[in-house]
């Protein structure tokens, strides 16, 4: 999978030609590869790169043709805006009209890092495709040396959604990106496995300084509370009623889904949960389904013929975050059609894990 960059130029690779993967984990070669990828971005190409959360698919945020190519490669709905990635604070002044004191403090504390701030966009600062026509732009400074150096090499802020086909689990390795996008993009900078594993927390600071979480992610509610006077969670995230539309357009889509049908089983009585899962797996197999379970280590379900995947201990949601998307892809790779999962508490990064898990399950949750 790990090819050297052997071909000059950057016309989109054809379907039968594997995508270029620059192995930027090899320190001695990284600088050279980053320069090559940066040049492609400068010229309007699209390149996937590692961040500390998930891999992104980057384009010059000011180049509408490049940004359109990102939407096309992903099959992404045009009403879903992209996050703009910067490597230096000075770049922010050109992107937004106004920075509130709370926003400054949040950046000081959490940048570089998995926090995206939605702020009023300076007219003309980025392609209108980036903002999907909104008057705000989401900006973050990723905490990954390769990402930061690539942005600097490109010489411009990079608009970058997660580098998956729309609706698929986000990629946490270069191989995941190649699986989804190989014939559609100019290259992948391989920086190894992403650390956090779920995307950045997307927030918008209200006029009174309250932080509104539009998408839970790598920075937790408690961490935000150490800096902001108050933190609220977008009521639209719970999806309880039609009049609570999520403020981050991306959160209304059935995202992150494996191909099989997944259900989350919740319950206090672990023996009852175990019994229910075993029974459902048995029935599914009788129907001819290929079964899989995505469980926490405490669940002790042992159903021989199902594919068993572990999200680690319930007490370490950061491990679950790190594994979740790779597990969803493993279920697909095994052709699993019927999946049962268990959940964890929404404390800390558990909020992001449960948000993504329930989206992967299309909201199907059974309470035992
Ligand atoms: O960790 C991350 O944030 C990754 C890495 C690559 O940086 N990126 C990522 O991008 O997750 P994407 O496109 O998959 O998700 C961006 C989310 C979407 O839910 C989108 O609706 C929201 O951010 N968003 C972007 N700009 C926005 C804006 N101006 N107002 C509200 N929501 C916005
Ligand atoms: Mg995404």
PDB file of N, CA, C and O in Angstrom, residues 5 17 22 31 67 107 111 113 121 135 184 186 221 251 269 278 280-281 322 363:
ATOM      1  N   UNK A   5       6.241   8.401  -4.025  1.00  0.00           N
ATOM      2  CA  UNK A   5       5.661   9.298  -5.029  1.00  0.00           C
ATOM      3  C   UNK A   5       6.542   9.207  -6.260  1.00  0.00           C
ATOM      4  O   UNK A   5       7.685   9.642  -6.278  1.00  0.00           O
ATOM      5  N   UNK A  17      -5.649   2.793 -11.479  1.00  0.00           N
ATOM      6  CA  UNK A  17      -4.326   3.209 -11.021  1.00  0.00           C
ATOM      7  C   UNK A  17      -4.403   3.516  -9.532  1.00  0.00           C
ATOM      8  O   UNK A  17      -5.194   4.358  -9.123  1.00  0.00           O
ATOM      9  N   UNK A  22       2.028   8.928   0.112  1.00  0.00           N
ATOM     10  CA  UNK A  22       3.358   9.338   0.573  1.00  0.00           C
ATOM     11  C   UNK A  22       3.501   8.912   2.024  1.00  0.00           C
ATOM     12  O   UNK A  22       2.706   9.352   2.870  1.00  0.00           O
ATOM     13  N   UNK A  31       9.596  15.488   4.768  1.00  0.00           N
ATOM     14  CA  UNK A  31       9.687  16.873   4.315  1.00  0.00           C
ATOM     15  C   UNK A  31       9.483  16.968   2.806  1.00  0.00           C
ATOM     16  O   UNK A  31       8.757  17.825   2.308  1.00  0.00           O
ATOM     17  N   UNK A  67     -12.447  23.221  -4.135  1.00  0.00           N
ATOM     18  CA  UNK A  67     -13.412  22.875  -3.090  1.00  0.00           C
ATOM     19  C   UNK A  67     -14.568  22.058  -3.690  1.00  0.00           C
ATOM     20  O   UNK A  67     -15.024  21.069  -3.096  1.00  0.00           O
ATOM     21  N   UNK A 107      -9.047  29.380  21.978  1.00  0.00           N
ATOM     22  CA  UNK A 107      -7.956  29.068  21.036  1.00  0.00           C
ATOM     23  C   UNK A 107      -6.640  28.913  21.773  1.00  0.00           C
ATOM     24  O   UNK A 107      -5.859  28.007  21.488  1.00  0.00           O
ATOM     25  N   UNK A 111      -5.930  25.138  20.993  1.00  0.00           N
ATOM     26  CA  UNK A 111      -5.249  25.055  19.691  1.00  0.00           C
ATOM     27  C   UNK A 111      -3.761  24.962  19.905  1.00  0.00           C
ATOM     28  O   UNK A 111      -3.235  25.662  20.771  1.00  0.00           O
ATOM     29  N   UNK A 113      -5.487  21.698  18.302  1.00  0.00           N
ATOM     30  CA  UNK A 113      -6.255  20.638  18.942  1.00  0.00           C
ATOM     31  C   UNK A 113      -7.627  20.455  18.324  1.00  0.00           C
ATOM     32  O   UNK A 113      -8.019  21.207  17.427  1.00  0.00           O
ATOM     33  N   UNK A 121     -17.835  34.875   9.017  1.00  0.00           N
ATOM     34  CA  UNK A 121     -16.822  34.822   7.957  1.00  0.00           C
ATOM     35  C   UNK A 121     -16.651  36.200   7.322  1.00  0.00           C
ATOM     36  O   UNK A 121     -17.615  36.966   7.175  1.00  0.00           O
ATOM     37  N   UNK A 135     -23.183  32.620   6.649  1.00  0.00           N
ATOM     38  CA  UNK A 135     -22.335  33.786   6.929  1.00  0.00           C
ATOM     39  C   UNK A 135     -21.314  33.492   8.030  1.00  0.00           C
ATOM     40  O   UNK A 135     -20.727  34.385   8.619  1.00  0.00           O
ATOM     41  N   UNK A 184     -10.304   8.954  -6.776  1.00  0.00           N
ATOM     42  CA  UNK A 184     -10.948  10.264  -6.876  1.00  0.00           C
ATOM     43  C   UNK A 184     -10.090  11.432  -6.432  1.00  0.00           C
ATOM     44  O   UNK A 184     -10.520  12.578  -6.525  1.00  0.00           O
ATOM     45  N   UNK A 186      -5.847  13.170  -5.589  1.00  0.00           N
ATOM     46  CA  UNK A 186      -4.495  13.176  -6.147  1.00  0.00           C
ATOM     47  C   UNK A 186      -3.466  12.487  -5.271  1.00  0.00           C
ATOM     48  O   UNK A 186      -2.372  12.189  -5.728  1.00  0.00           O
ATOM     49  N   UNK A 221     -16.988  18.606  27.158  1.00  0.00           N
ATOM     50  CA  UNK A 221     -17.758  19.665  27.801  1.00  0.00           C
ATOM     51  C   UNK A 221     -17.007  20.194  29.040  1.00  0.00           C
ATOM     52  O   UNK A 221     -16.904  21.408  29.247  1.00  0.00           O
ATOM     53  N   UNK A 251     -24.848  17.458  11.051  1.00  0.00           N
ATOM     54  CA  UNK A 251     -25.382  16.569  12.078  1.00  0.00           C
ATOM     55  C   UNK A 251     -26.770  16.039  11.744  1.00  0.00           C
ATOM     56  O   UNK A 251     -27.288  15.189  12.455  1.00  0.00           O
ATOM     57  N   UNK A 269     -29.271  -4.279  33.823  1.00  0.00           N
ATOM     58  CA  UNK A 269     -29.097  -5.675  34.215  1.00  0.00           C
ATOM     59  C   UNK A 269     -28.251  -6.389  33.158  1.00  0.00           C
ATOM     60  O   UNK A 269     -28.746  -6.748  32.087  1.00  0.00           O
ATOM     61  N   UNK A 278     -27.793 -12.535  22.900  1.00  0.00           N
ATOM     62  CA  UNK A 278     -27.629 -13.917  22.419  1.00  0.00           C
ATOM     63  C   UNK A 278     -28.854 -14.374  21.639  1.00  0.00           C
ATOM     64  O   UNK A 278     -28.738 -14.991  20.584  1.00  0.00           O
ATOM     65  N   UNK A 280     -31.126 -12.509  20.089  1.00  0.00           N
ATOM     66  CA  UNK A 280     -31.247 -11.777  18.821  1.00  0.00           C
ATOM     67  C   UNK A 280     -30.254 -12.297  17.785  1.00  0.00           C
ATOM     68  O   UNK A 280     -30.564 -12.392  16.602  1.00  0.00           O
ATOM     69  N   UNK A 281     -29.042 -12.622  18.246  1.00  0.00           N
ATOM     70  CA  UNK A 281     -28.036 -13.140  17.321  1.00  0.00           C
ATOM     71  C   UNK A 281     -28.491 -14.489  16.764  1.00  0.00           C
ATOM     72  O   UNK A 281     -28.372 -14.753  15.569  1.00  0.00           O
ATOM     73  N   UNK A 322     -10.992   6.001  19.821  1.00  0.00           N
ATOM     74  CA  UNK A 322      -9.875   5.652  18.942  1.00  0.00           C
ATOM     75  C   UNK A 322     -10.195   4.444  18.063  1.00  0.00           C
ATOM     76  O   UNK A 322      -9.756   4.361  16.924  1.00  0.00           O
ATOM     77  N   UNK A 363     -30.083   5.641  14.970  1.00  0.00           N
ATOM     78  CA  UNK A 363     -30.985   5.977  16.074  1.00  0.00           C
ATOM     79  C   UNK A 363     -31.684   4.768  16.696  1.00  0.00           C
ATOM     80  O   UNK A 363     -32.487   4.909  17.613  1.00  0.00           O
TER      81      UNK A 363
END
